[in-house]
Coordinates of C-alpha atoms in Angstrom, one line a residue:
M1422 CA -4.5 -38.4 -10.2
I1423 CA -4.1 -36.3 -7.8
T1424 CA -6.0 -34.4 -4.6
V1425 CA -7.2 -31.4 -4.4
A1426 CA -4.1 -29.6 -1.8
E1427 CA -2.1 -31.0 -4.7
Y1428 CA -3.4 -29.2 -7.8
I1429 CA -3.9 -26.0 -5.3
A1430 CA 0.5 -26.5 -4.6
R1431 CA 1.2 -27.7 -9.2
F1432 CA -0.8 -24.5 -9.7
F1433 CA 1.2 -22.0 -7.7
L1434 CA 4.6 -23.5 -8.8
E1435 CA 3.2 -23.1 -12.4
K1436 CA 2.1 -19.4 -11.4
K1437 CA 5.6 -19.5 -10.7
I1438 CA 4.6 -18.0 -7.1
D1439 CA 7.5 -19.0 -4.9
Y1440 CA 6.4 -17.8 -0.8
V1441 CA 3.8 -18.4 1.0
F1442 CA 2.9 -16.6 4.5
G1443 CA 0.0 -17.7 6.9
Y1444 CA -0.4 -19.7 9.9
Q1445 CA -1.5 -23.1 10.0
G1446 CA -4.5 -24.8 11.5
S1447 CA -6.1 -28.0 11.0
A1448 CA -8.2 -26.8 8.4
M1449 CA -5.9 -26.0 5.9
L1450 CA -2.9 -28.2 6.9
K1451 CA -2.7 -30.6 3.5
I1452 CA -3.1 -27.4 1.4
L1453 CA 0.4 -26.8 3.5
D1454 CA 1.8 -30.4 3.0
A1455 CA 1.7 -30.2 -0.8
L1456 CA 3.0 -26.7 -0.8
L1457 CA 6.0 -27.6 1.1
E1458 CA 6.0 -30.9 -1.0
T1459 CA 6.8 -29.2 -3.6
K1460 CA 10.4 -27.8 -2.0
K1461 CA 10.3 -24.6 -3.7
I1462 CA 7.3 -22.9 -2.4
Q1463 CA 8.6 -22.0 0.9
Y1464 CA 6.2 -20.8 3.5
I1465 CA 6.9 -18.6 6.0
Q1466 CA 4.5 -18.7 9.0
N1467 CA 4.0 -15.0 10.8
F1468 CA 2.6 -14.6 14.5
H1469 CA -0.5 -13.6 13.5
E1470 CA -2.9 -14.2 10.1
Q1471 CA -3.8 -10.4 10.1
A1472 CA 0.4 -9.8 9.5
S1473 CA 0.5 -12.5 7.1
S1474 CA -2.2 -11.2 4.5
F1475 CA 0.0 -7.9 5.6
A1476 CA 3.1 -9.6 4.2
A1477 CA 1.4 -10.6 1.1
D1478 CA 0.1 -7.4 0.5
A1479 CA 3.4 -5.9 0.6
Y1480 CA 5.4 -8.9 -1.5
A1481 CA 3.4 -8.3 -4.1
R1482 CA 3.3 -4.6 -4.7
C1483 CA 7.2 -5.2 -4.3
L1484 CA 7.1 -7.4 -7.1
D1485 CA 4.1 -6.2 -9.7
K1486 CA 3.0 -10.3 -9.0
I1487 CA 0.7 -11.8 -6.8
G1488 CA 1.0 -13.0 -3.5
V1489 CA -0.5 -15.3 -1.4
A1490 CA -1.5 -15.6 2.3
I1491 CA -3.4 -18.6 4.0
A1492 CA -4.8 -19.3 7.1
T1493 CA -7.3 -22.4 9.0
S1494 CA -11.2 -21.9 9.1
G1495 CA -13.2 -19.5 11.5
P1496 CA -10.4 -16.9 13.9
G1497 CA -8.2 -18.1 11.6
A1498 CA -9.7 -16.4 8.8
A1499 CA -11.9 -13.9 10.6
N1500 CA -8.2 -12.2 11.4
L1501 CA -7.2 -12.1 7.1
I1502 CA -10.3 -10.2 6.9
G1503 CA -8.1 -6.7 7.7
G1504 CA -5.9 -7.7 5.2
I1505 CA -8.1 -8.6 2.6
A1506 CA -9.7 -5.0 3.1
N1507 CA -6.7 -3.0 3.0
A1508 CA -5.3 -5.2 -0.7
F1509 CA -9.3 -4.7 -1.8
F1510 CA -9.1 -0.5 -1.4
D1511 CA -5.0 0.4 -2.6
S1512 CA -5.8 -2.3 -5.9
V1513 CA -3.3 -4.8 -4.3
P1514 CA -3.2 -8.5 -6.1
V1515 CA -3.4 -10.9 -3.5
L1516 CA -4.9 -14.5 -3.6
F1517 CA -6.4 -15.9 0.0
I1518 CA -6.6 -19.8 0.6
T1519 CA -8.4 -20.5 3.7
G1520 CA -9.4 -24.0 4.9
Q1521 CA -13.2 -24.5 5.9
D1522 CA -15.2 -27.3 8.0
Y1523 CA -15.8 -30.8 6.5
L1524 CA -18.2 -29.7 3.4
E1525 CA -21.4 -32.8 4.7
S1526 CA -21.4 -30.3 8.1
I1527 CA -21.7 -26.8 6.3
N1528 CA -24.6 -28.6 4.2
L1529 CA -25.8 -30.4 7.3
K1530 CA -25.8 -26.3 8.6
R1531 CA -29.1 -24.8 7.9
S1532 CA -30.4 -22.2 9.2
A1533 CA -27.9 -23.6 12.7
R1534 CA -25.7 -20.8 13.4
Q1535 CA -21.9 -23.4 12.5
G1536 CA -22.0 -26.8 11.8
G1537 CA -18.5 -27.9 12.6
F1538 CA -15.8 -27.1 15.0
Q1539 CA -14.7 -23.3 13.2
D1540 CA -17.1 -23.2 10.6
M1541 CA -17.7 -19.4 9.9
D1542 CA -18.6 -18.4 6.2
I1543 CA -15.6 -16.3 5.5
V1544 CA -17.4 -16.2 1.7
S1545 CA -19.5 -14.0 2.2
M1546 CA -18.5 -11.8 4.7
V1547 CA -14.8 -11.0 2.4
R1548 CA -18.0 -10.6 -0.7
P1549 CA -18.0 -7.2 -0.6
I1550 CA -14.1 -5.8 -0.6
T1551 CA -12.7 -9.1 -3.1
K1552 CA -13.7 -8.8 -6.8
Y1553 CA -13.9 -13.0 -6.9
T1554 CA -14.4 -15.4 -4.0
A1555 CA -16.2 -18.6 -4.2
L1556 CA -16.5 -22.0 -1.2
V1557 CA -14.8 -25.3 -3.5
D1558 CA -17.7 -27.9 -2.8
N1559 CA -17.2 -29.9 -5.7
P1560 CA -13.6 -30.8 -6.3
Q1561 CA -13.8 -31.2 -10.0
M1562 CA -14.4 -27.6 -10.4
I1563 CA -10.9 -26.4 -8.3
R1564 CA -8.9 -25.1 -11.5
V1565 CA -12.2 -22.8 -13.1
H1566 CA -11.7 -21.9 -9.5
L1567 CA -8.1 -20.8 -9.5
E1568 CA -8.0 -19.8 -13.0
K1569 CA -10.8 -17.1 -12.7
A1570 CA -9.9 -16.6 -8.8
Y1571 CA -5.6 -15.9 -10.9
S1572 CA -7.1 -13.7 -13.5
S1573 CA -10.0 -11.7 -11.7
A1574 CA -6.9 -10.6 -9.0
M1575 CA -4.7 -9.5 -11.7
S1576 CA -6.9 -8.3 -14.7
G1577 CA -8.5 -4.4 -15.0
R1578 CA -8.8 -3.4 -11.6
K1579 CA -6.1 -5.5 -9.7
G1580 CA -7.4 -6.5 -6.4
P1581 CA -7.4 -10.0 -3.6
V1582 CA -10.2 -12.7 -4.2
L1583 CA -10.3 -15.7 -1.6
I1584 CA -10.8 -19.2 -2.2
D1585 CA -12.0 -21.4 1.0
V1586 CA -11.5 -25.0 0.7
P1587 CA -13.5 -28.3 3.2
I1588 CA -11.8 -30.4 4.6
D1589 CA -12.2 -33.5 2.5
I1590 CA -12.7 -31.3 -0.6
Q1591 CA -8.4 -30.9 -0.2
F1592 CA -8.0 -34.6 0.3
S1593 CA -10.2 -35.4 -2.8
M1594 CA -8.1 -37.0 -5.6
V1595 CA -8.6 -35.2 -9.5
D1596 CA -7.5 -35.9 -12.8
E1597 CA -5.9 -32.9 -13.2
N1598 CA -5.7 -33.3 -17.5
S1599 CA -9.4 -33.9 -17.5
L1600 CA -10.0 -30.7 -15.0
M1601 CA -12.0 -28.2 -16.8
G1602 CA -10.5 -24.9 -16.9
F1603 CA -11.8 -20.6 -16.9
Y1604 CA -10.8 -19.1 -20.4
E1605 CA -10.1 -15.4 -20.3
S1606 CA -9.3 -12.9 -22.6
K1607 CA -5.8 -12.1 -23.0
T1608 CA -6.5 -8.6 -24.8
R1609 CA -6.2 -4.9 -22.5
L1610 CA -7.8 -2.9 -22.4
K1611 CA -8.2 0.1 -24.6
L1612 CA -12.1 1.8 -25.1
D1613 CA -11.8 5.7 -26.8
L1614 CA -8.9 7.5 -25.4
K1615 CA -10.0 9.7 -26.8
L1616 CA -6.6 11.5 -27.5
D1617 CA -7.5 14.2 -30.1
Q1618 CA -10.0 16.0 -27.4
V1619 CA -6.3 15.6 -24.6
S1620 CA -3.4 17.1 -27.0
N1621 CA -6.2 19.9 -27.3
L1622 CA -6.7 20.6 -23.9
L1623 CA -2.7 20.1 -23.2
E1624 CA -1.1 22.2 -25.6
N1625 CA -3.8 25.0 -25.3
A1626 CA -3.6 24.7 -21.3
R1627 CA -0.7 26.9 -20.2
Q1628 CA -0.4 25.7 -16.3
P1629 CA -1.2 21.6 -16.5
V1630 CA 0.1 19.4 -13.5
I1631 CA 0.1 15.4 -13.6
L1632 CA -1.5 13.9 -10.9
A1633 CA -0.1 10.9 -10.4
G1634 CA -1.4 8.3 -8.3
G1635 CA -0.6 4.6 -7.0
G1636 CA -2.7 3.5 -10.5
V1637 CA 0.3 4.5 -12.4
R1638 CA 2.6 1.8 -11.4
A1639 CA -0.3 -1.1 -11.0
A1640 CA -0.4 -0.4 -15.0
E1641 CA 3.8 -0.9 -14.7
A1642 CA 4.1 2.7 -16.1
C1643 CA 6.5 4.2 -14.8
E1644 CA 8.8 4.6 -17.7
E1645 CA 5.8 5.9 -20.1
L1646 CA 5.3 8.2 -17.8
S1647 CA 8.7 9.8 -17.1
S1648 CA 8.7 9.8 -20.9
F1649 CA 5.9 12.0 -21.1
V1650 CA 7.2 14.5 -18.3
A1651 CA 10.5 14.7 -20.3
S1652 CA 9.2 15.7 -23.6
N1653 CA 7.0 18.1 -21.9
K1654 CA 8.1 19.6 -19.3
I1655 CA 4.6 19.3 -16.6
P1656 CA 5.2 19.1 -13.3
V1657 CA 4.0 15.9 -11.5
V1658 CA 2.5 15.3 -8.4
S1659 CA 0.7 12.4 -6.5
T1660 CA -1.0 10.6 -4.2
L1661 CA 0.4 9.3 -1.2
N1662 CA 0.5 5.8 -3.1
G1663 CA 1.4 7.6 -6.2
L1664 CA 4.9 9.1 -4.6
D1665 CA 7.3 6.2 -6.0
V1666 CA 5.9 6.1 -9.9
Y1667 CA 8.2 9.2 -10.3
K1668 CA 11.8 10.6 -9.0
D1669 CA 11.2 14.4 -9.5
T1670 CA 7.4 14.8 -8.2
I1671 CA 6.9 18.2 -6.6
G1672 CA 5.0 15.8 -4.0
F1673 CA 2.6 15.0 -2.5
S1674 CA -0.7 16.3 -2.2
G1675 CA -4.3 16.5 0.2
L1676 CA -5.3 17.6 3.5
Y1677 CA -1.5 16.4 5.2
G1678 CA 0.6 17.1 1.6
C1679 CA 2.9 19.1 0.6
T1680 CA 2.6 23.4 0.4
A1681 CA 4.2 23.1 -3.4
A1682 CA 2.2 20.3 -4.5
N1683 CA -1.3 21.6 -3.1
L1684 CA -0.2 25.5 -4.6
T1685 CA 0.9 23.6 -7.9
L1686 CA -2.6 21.6 -7.3
K1687 CA -4.5 25.3 -7.0
K1688 CA -2.9 27.2 -9.6
A1689 CA -2.9 24.6 -12.9
D1690 CA -5.3 25.2 -15.2
L1691 CA -5.5 21.5 -16.3
I1692 CA -4.7 18.4 -14.4
L1693 CA -4.2 15.3 -16.3
A1694 CA -4.9 12.2 -13.1
L1695 CA -3.8 9.3 -14.1
G1696 CA -4.8 6.1 -11.7
T1697 CA -6.1 8.4 -9.0
R1698 CA -9.5 8.4 -7.3
F1699 CA -9.7 11.4 -6.8
S1700 CA -10.6 10.8 -3.1
I1701 CA -11.7 12.8 0.1
K1702 CA -8.5 13.3 2.1
Q1703 CA -7.2 14.4 -1.4
V1704 CA -9.7 16.4 -3.0
G1705 CA -11.5 17.9 0.4
K1706 CA -15.5 17.7 0.9
K1707 CA -15.8 21.0 -1.5
K1708 CA -14.6 21.6 -5.4
E1709 CA -14.8 25.2 -3.9
N1710 CA -12.3 24.0 -1.4
Y1711 CA -9.0 22.6 -3.5
N1712 CA -9.5 24.3 -7.5
Q1713 CA -12.7 26.1 -9.2
K1714 CA -10.6 26.7 -12.7
A1715 CA -8.6 23.9 -13.8
K1716 CA -10.2 21.5 -16.4
I1717 CA -9.8 18.1 -15.4
I1718 CA -8.3 14.5 -18.1
H1719 CA -9.2 11.6 -15.9
V1720 CA -7.8 8.4 -17.2
D1721 CA -8.7 5.1 -14.9
I1722 CA -9.4 1.4 -15.8
D1723 CA -11.7 1.4 -13.0
D1724 CA -14.9 3.2 -14.4
A1725 CA -16.9 2.9 -11.2
E1726 CA -13.8 6.2 -10.0
L1727 CA -14.5 8.1 -12.9
N1728 CA -17.0 11.6 -12.6
R1729 CA -17.3 9.7 -9.0
T1730 CA -16.7 13.2 -6.7
F1731 CA -17.6 16.5 -6.9
M1732 CA -14.6 16.3 -9.5
K1733 CA -16.2 15.9 -12.9
A1734 CA -13.5 15.6 -15.5
D1735 CA -13.8 17.5 -19.1
C1736 CA -12.3 15.2 -20.6
S1737 CA -13.5 11.0 -19.0
I1738 CA -11.5 8.2 -20.4
H1739 CA -11.8 4.3 -19.0
A1740 CA -8.1 2.5 -19.7
D1741 CA -5.9 0.9 -19.3
V1742 CA -3.2 3.9 -18.1
K1743 CA -0.1 2.6 -19.7
V1744 CA -1.7 2.1 -23.4
F1745 CA -3.4 5.5 -22.8
L1746 CA 0.6 6.6 -22.1
E1747 CA 2.4 5.0 -24.6
E1748 CA -0.7 6.4 -27.6
L1749 CA 0.0 10.1 -25.8
N1750 CA 4.0 9.5 -26.5
K1751 CA 3.2 9.7 -30.3
C1752 CA 1.2 13.1 -30.0
N1753 CA 4.3 15.8 -30.9
L1754 CA 2.5 18.2 -28.8
D1755 CA 3.5 22.2 -28.7
M1756 CA 3.1 22.4 -25.2
H1757 CA 4.6 26.0 -23.4
T1758 CA 4.6 25.4 -20.0
E1759 CA 9.0 25.9 -19.0
N1760 CA 7.8 29.2 -17.5
W1761 CA 5.0 27.5 -15.1
Y1762 CA 7.7 24.3 -14.9
N1763 CA 10.3 26.3 -13.3
Q1764 CA 7.4 28.1 -11.0
V1765 CA 6.2 25.5 -9.5
L1766 CA 10.5 24.6 -8.7
E1767 CA 10.7 27.8 -7.7
W1768 CA 7.8 26.7 -4.5
K1769 CA 8.9 23.6 -3.6
K1770 CA 12.3 25.3 -2.7
T1771 CA 10.3 28.0 -1.0
Y1772 CA 7.7 25.3 1.7
V1773 CA 10.4 22.4 1.7
N1774 CA 10.5 23.9 5.5
T1775 CA 7.0 24.9 6.5
T1776 CA 6.4 20.6 7.5
C1777 CA 9.7 20.7 10.4
M1778 CA 8.0 21.7 13.4
A1779 CA 9.2 19.5 16.4
H1780 CA 10.1 22.0 19.5
D1781 CA 12.2 19.0 21.8
G1782 CA 13.7 15.6 20.6
V1783 CA 13.9 14.2 17.2
E1784 CA 12.8 16.1 13.7
P1785 CA 10.2 13.4 12.5
I1786 CA 10.6 15.2 8.8
E1787 CA 14.7 15.3 9.3
L1788 CA 15.2 12.0 10.2
I1789 CA 12.7 10.8 7.5
R1790 CA 14.8 13.2 4.9
Y1791 CA 18.2 12.1 6.4
L1792 CA 16.9 8.3 5.6
V1793 CA 16.3 9.0 2.3
K1794 CA 19.7 10.9 1.2
K1795 CA 21.2 7.5 3.7
A1796 CA 19.7 4.7 2.2
P1797 CA 21.4 2.4 0.2
Q1798 CA 19.8 2.5 -4.1
S1799 CA 16.3 0.7 -4.5
T1800 CA 15.9 0.5 -0.5
I1801 CA 12.3 0.0 0.6
F1802 CA 10.2 2.1 2.4
V1803 CA 7.6 1.0 4.6
A1804 CA 4.9 3.7 7.1
D1805 CA 2.3 2.2 9.3
V1806 CA -0.7 5.2 9.4
G1807 CA -1.4 8.1 12.0
A1808 CA 1.5 10.8 12.4
N1809 CA 4.6 8.9 11.2
Q1810 CA 3.0 7.7 7.3
M1811 CA 2.2 12.0 6.9
W1812 CA 5.5 12.9 8.1
T1813 CA 7.5 9.9 5.4
A1814 CA 5.4 11.2 2.6
Q1815 CA 6.2 14.6 3.5
A1816 CA 9.7 14.0 3.3
F1817 CA 9.7 11.4 0.8
S1818 CA 11.7 11.5 -2.6
N1819 CA 12.3 9.0 -5.0
Q1820 CA 16.2 9.3 -6.1
K1821 CA 17.5 6.0 -6.1
D1822 CA 14.8 3.9 -8.0
Y1823 CA 13.0 3.8 -3.5
R1824 CA 9.4 2.4 -2.9
L1825 CA 6.9 3.6 -0.1
L1826 CA 4.8 1.2 0.7
N1827 CA 1.8 3.0 2.3
S1828 CA -1.9 1.3 3.6
A1829 CA -4.2 4.2 1.9
G1830 CA -7.4 3.7 1.1
F1831 CA -7.9 1.3 4.1
G1832 CA -5.2 2.4 6.4
A1833 CA -4.5 -0.2 9.0
M1834 CA -2.4 1.0 11.7
G1835 CA -0.1 -2.3 12.1
Y1836 CA 1.1 -2.6 8.2
S1837 CA 4.3 -1.3 8.7
L1838 CA 6.4 -4.5 10.3
P1839 CA 4.6 -6.8 8.2
A1840 CA 4.3 -5.7 5.2
A1841 CA 8.3 -4.5 5.5
I1842 CA 8.6 -8.0 6.5
G1843 CA 6.8 -9.6 3.1
A1844 CA 9.2 -6.8 1.5
S1845 CA 12.3 -8.1 2.2
Y1846 CA 11.9 -11.3 0.0
T1847 CA 11.7 -9.1 -2.9
S1848 CA 14.9 -7.6 -2.8
S1849 CA 18.5 -7.9 -1.6
A1850 CA 18.2 -4.1 -0.6
P1851 CA 17.4 -2.8 3.4
V1852 CA 13.5 -2.2 4.6
I1853 CA 13.2 0.5 6.9
S1854 CA 10.4 0.6 8.8
I1855 CA 8.3 3.6 9.8
S1856 CA 5.7 3.5 13.1
G1857 CA 3.5 5.0 15.7
D1858 CA 4.5 3.8 18.5
G1859 CA 0.9 2.8 18.3
G1860 CA 1.0 1.2 15.0
F1861 CA 4.3 -0.7 15.8
Q1862 CA 2.3 -2.1 19.2
M1863 CA -1.0 -3.9 16.7
N1864 CA 2.0 -6.4 14.8
I1865 CA 4.5 -6.2 17.6
Q1866 CA 4.4 -10.6 17.8
E1867 CA 5.7 -10.4 14.2
L1868 CA 9.6 -9.4 15.9
N1869 CA 9.3 -13.0 16.9
T1870 CA 9.3 -13.4 12.6
L1871 CA 11.8 -10.5 12.1
S1872 CA 14.0 -13.0 15.3
L1873 CA 13.6 -15.6 13.6
H1874 CA 14.3 -14.7 9.7
K1875 CA 16.8 -12.9 10.7
N1876 CA 15.4 -10.2 7.9
N1877 CA 16.9 -6.9 7.1
V1878 CA 14.2 -4.2 8.5
K1879 CA 14.8 -1.6 9.7
C1880 CA 12.0 -0.5 12.6
F1881 CA 12.0 3.0 13.0
V1882 CA 9.8 3.2 16.2
F1883 CA 8.2 7.6 16.4
N1884 CA 8.2 7.4 20.8
N1885 CA 6.4 9.9 21.8
S1886 CA 3.8 7.8 24.3
V1887 CA 0.7 9.1 22.1
L1888 CA -1.6 8.5 19.5
G1889 CA -0.1 11.4 17.9
L1890 CA -2.3 12.6 15.3
M1891 CA -4.8 12.0 17.4
R1892 CA -3.3 14.2 19.7
D1893 CA -3.4 16.5 17.3
T1894 CA -6.5 16.3 16.6
Q1895 CA -8.0 16.2 20.1
K1896 CA -6.0 20.1 20.5
R1897 CA -7.6 21.9 16.9
Y1898 CA -11.9 20.6 17.2
Y1899 CA -11.7 18.3 20.8
N1900 CA -11.0 21.0 23.8
N1901 CA -7.8 19.4 24.5
H1902 CA -9.6 15.9 25.7
F1903 CA -6.4 13.9 25.0
Y1904 CA -9.1 10.0 26.5
G1905 CA -6.6 7.4 25.7
N1906 CA -3.5 9.3 25.1
N1907 CA -3.5 10.6 28.9
P1908 CA -0.1 8.1 30.4
Q1909 CA -2.6 6.0 32.7
E1910 CA -4.2 5.4 29.4
F1911 CA -0.8 4.6 26.7
S1912 CA 2.1 4.1 27.1
C1913 CA 5.0 2.7 24.8
P1914 CA 7.1 -0.5 26.1
N1915 CA 11.2 -0.6 27.0
L1916 CA 12.2 -0.8 22.7
E1917 CA 15.1 -2.0 23.9
K1918 CA 14.5 -4.6 26.6
L1919 CA 11.8 -5.4 23.7
A1920 CA 14.3 -5.8 21.2
Q1921 CA 16.6 -7.7 24.3
T1922 CA 13.5 -10.2 23.8
Y1923 CA 13.3 -11.1 20.7
K1924 CA 17.5 -10.7 20.3
I1925 CA 17.3 -8.1 17.4
N1926 CA 19.5 -5.4 17.6
F1927 CA 18.5 -2.0 19.4
L1928 CA 19.5 1.8 18.7
S1929 CA 17.9 4.9 20.8
I1930 CA 18.3 8.2 19.0
K1931 CA 16.8 10.9 21.1
N1932 CA 18.2 14.3 18.6
N1933 CA 18.8 15.0 15.3
E1934 CA 22.4 15.4 16.3
D1935 CA 22.5 11.3 16.8
F1936 CA 21.6 10.5 12.7
E1937 CA 25.4 9.4 12.4
L1938 CA 24.8 5.9 13.9
I1939 CA 21.7 5.4 11.6
D1940 CA 24.6 5.1 8.8
A1941 CA 26.9 1.5 9.5
I1942 CA 22.8 0.3 10.4
L1943 CA 21.7 0.4 7.6
V1944 CA 24.1 -1.2 5.0
D1945 CA 24.9 -4.4 7.8
N1946 CA 21.8 -6.7 6.7
K1947 CA 20.2 -7.6 10.7
P1948 CA 17.8 -6.4 11.6
W1949 CA 17.1 -3.8 14.1
I1950 CA 14.9 -1.5 16.5
I1951 CA 15.1 2.5 16.4
D1952 CA 13.6 3.8 19.1
V1953 CA 13.1 7.1 17.5
K1954 CA 12.5 9.6 21.2
I1955 CA 10.3 12.3 19.6
D1956 CA 8.1 14.8 21.8
K1957 CA 4.7 14.5 22.7
D1958 CA 3.2 17.7 20.4
T1959 CA 5.1 17.0 17.6
T1960 CA 2.8 17.8 15.0
V1961 CA 1.9 17.5 11.1
L1962 CA 1.7 20.6 9.3
N1963 CA 0.6 21.5 6.0
R1964 CA -3.3 20.6 6.2
Y1965 CA -5.7 22.4 3.8
D1966 CA -5.7 25.4 6.7
D1967 CA -1.7 26.4 6.7
K1968 CA -1.1 30.2 5.9
A1969 CA 1.8 29.2 3.7
L1970 CA -1.1 27.2 0.9
Q1971 CA -3.5 30.4 2.0
N1972 CA -1.6 32.6 1.2
G1973 CA -0.1 30.9 -2.1

């Protein structure tokens, strides 16, 4: 006989879960104690539960396995919600375990707001943003709930799950050999791949393009994509979450996408969309602003994403992207795309500098390009949200098996620093955290985590003492009404003193000539804060209405 908490720990060991991120509280101490008793599971305590959720999210992305974050009841559980939503919208498998008040208190609550201390119905709150969630009100059901949660998180379109465990249930004794289990199907989704129709559309196209989304990596189909492109010479444009799925992408498309990428999609006569959902920021609100002539083949494991927007597909395929590409690679296609492919490469060269527009201080695009050039093999880049994210995406290139992590669908400021910490537990390569001075301050307490654990994370903070993307929007559409963006309303603290407080190495970069100072930092295995001074009016270009695209 073992306790439910011990069963949870053994389940984690069975699933080869080696790191758990979290913040302790009385309602989950029994579970934490059981995890640490294994001597094999390492517990990384952050300084805020949201940071734990982002760290587990990044950990899962980097290893293509489930991440785990734990929290106590009430406020602890509530603080996970942002990270749960982030994993849900970006299809990241994360298991969240929350402690809960005693079952008796929950049952006695009836119509009252609260039954006991920190009692809160987290299950109902997160049900719309999880693939599976349950309150364990019967200890004999713990195996069912854990197995069903794990299966839900890792199958189909991956995503977060949550199990809420009351204190007394954690202490309940169970016979692990007699617990009822959940039996899942091992069959990979493989419906009608429509290969004859797909082959016909591809062979009749003269200007085809592949639009690769984050679903390509989620399906573990990066190699299959590379093989298909090598055989058929079709240019690859990516979404924000798909920037690291292929080495020679033309760039990412969308509102702030690379001009060459947007121009390629605009001129294409066929779009093969793989694991992407055609979001508004990618394609706009109206089809006439995107592409009026291209035929569309759309492949996605989530059938709810097919034909969801105005981008109606000529051929919709509900299937695992890996299975689809495996079968498509067996087809001997007769493609005639060399001239088109070369034209797209010329656009990539022509428009490479349209993003560099800083008038003073550091040019952000050039800094990201320098980092991409100098960073060691397999470096992990983690962007925050705001102008820094768009600069990173515009300048990123995946020539050294890099990874690029983004909070794309949810767009959560404060993602980069805790996510970088989570990512650092997956690789010996450095992790480059890129953020603005706004997002950096949202989880600034994680500098203490960084300091205590000495993670190999380099924090590049674009420092202009404004919320740059909002300032740009206020310029464009709100007559320069810079509310919340004036010196008396927003500022960045002294990062050098902050680094001293947390005992983290510090460097200040004031112009492009300082870039060489970074070289030694990238290979020293120590945490750093790099204060990147940029002009407050440094803007983000390559919008849909930029002249280069309109005249293309």
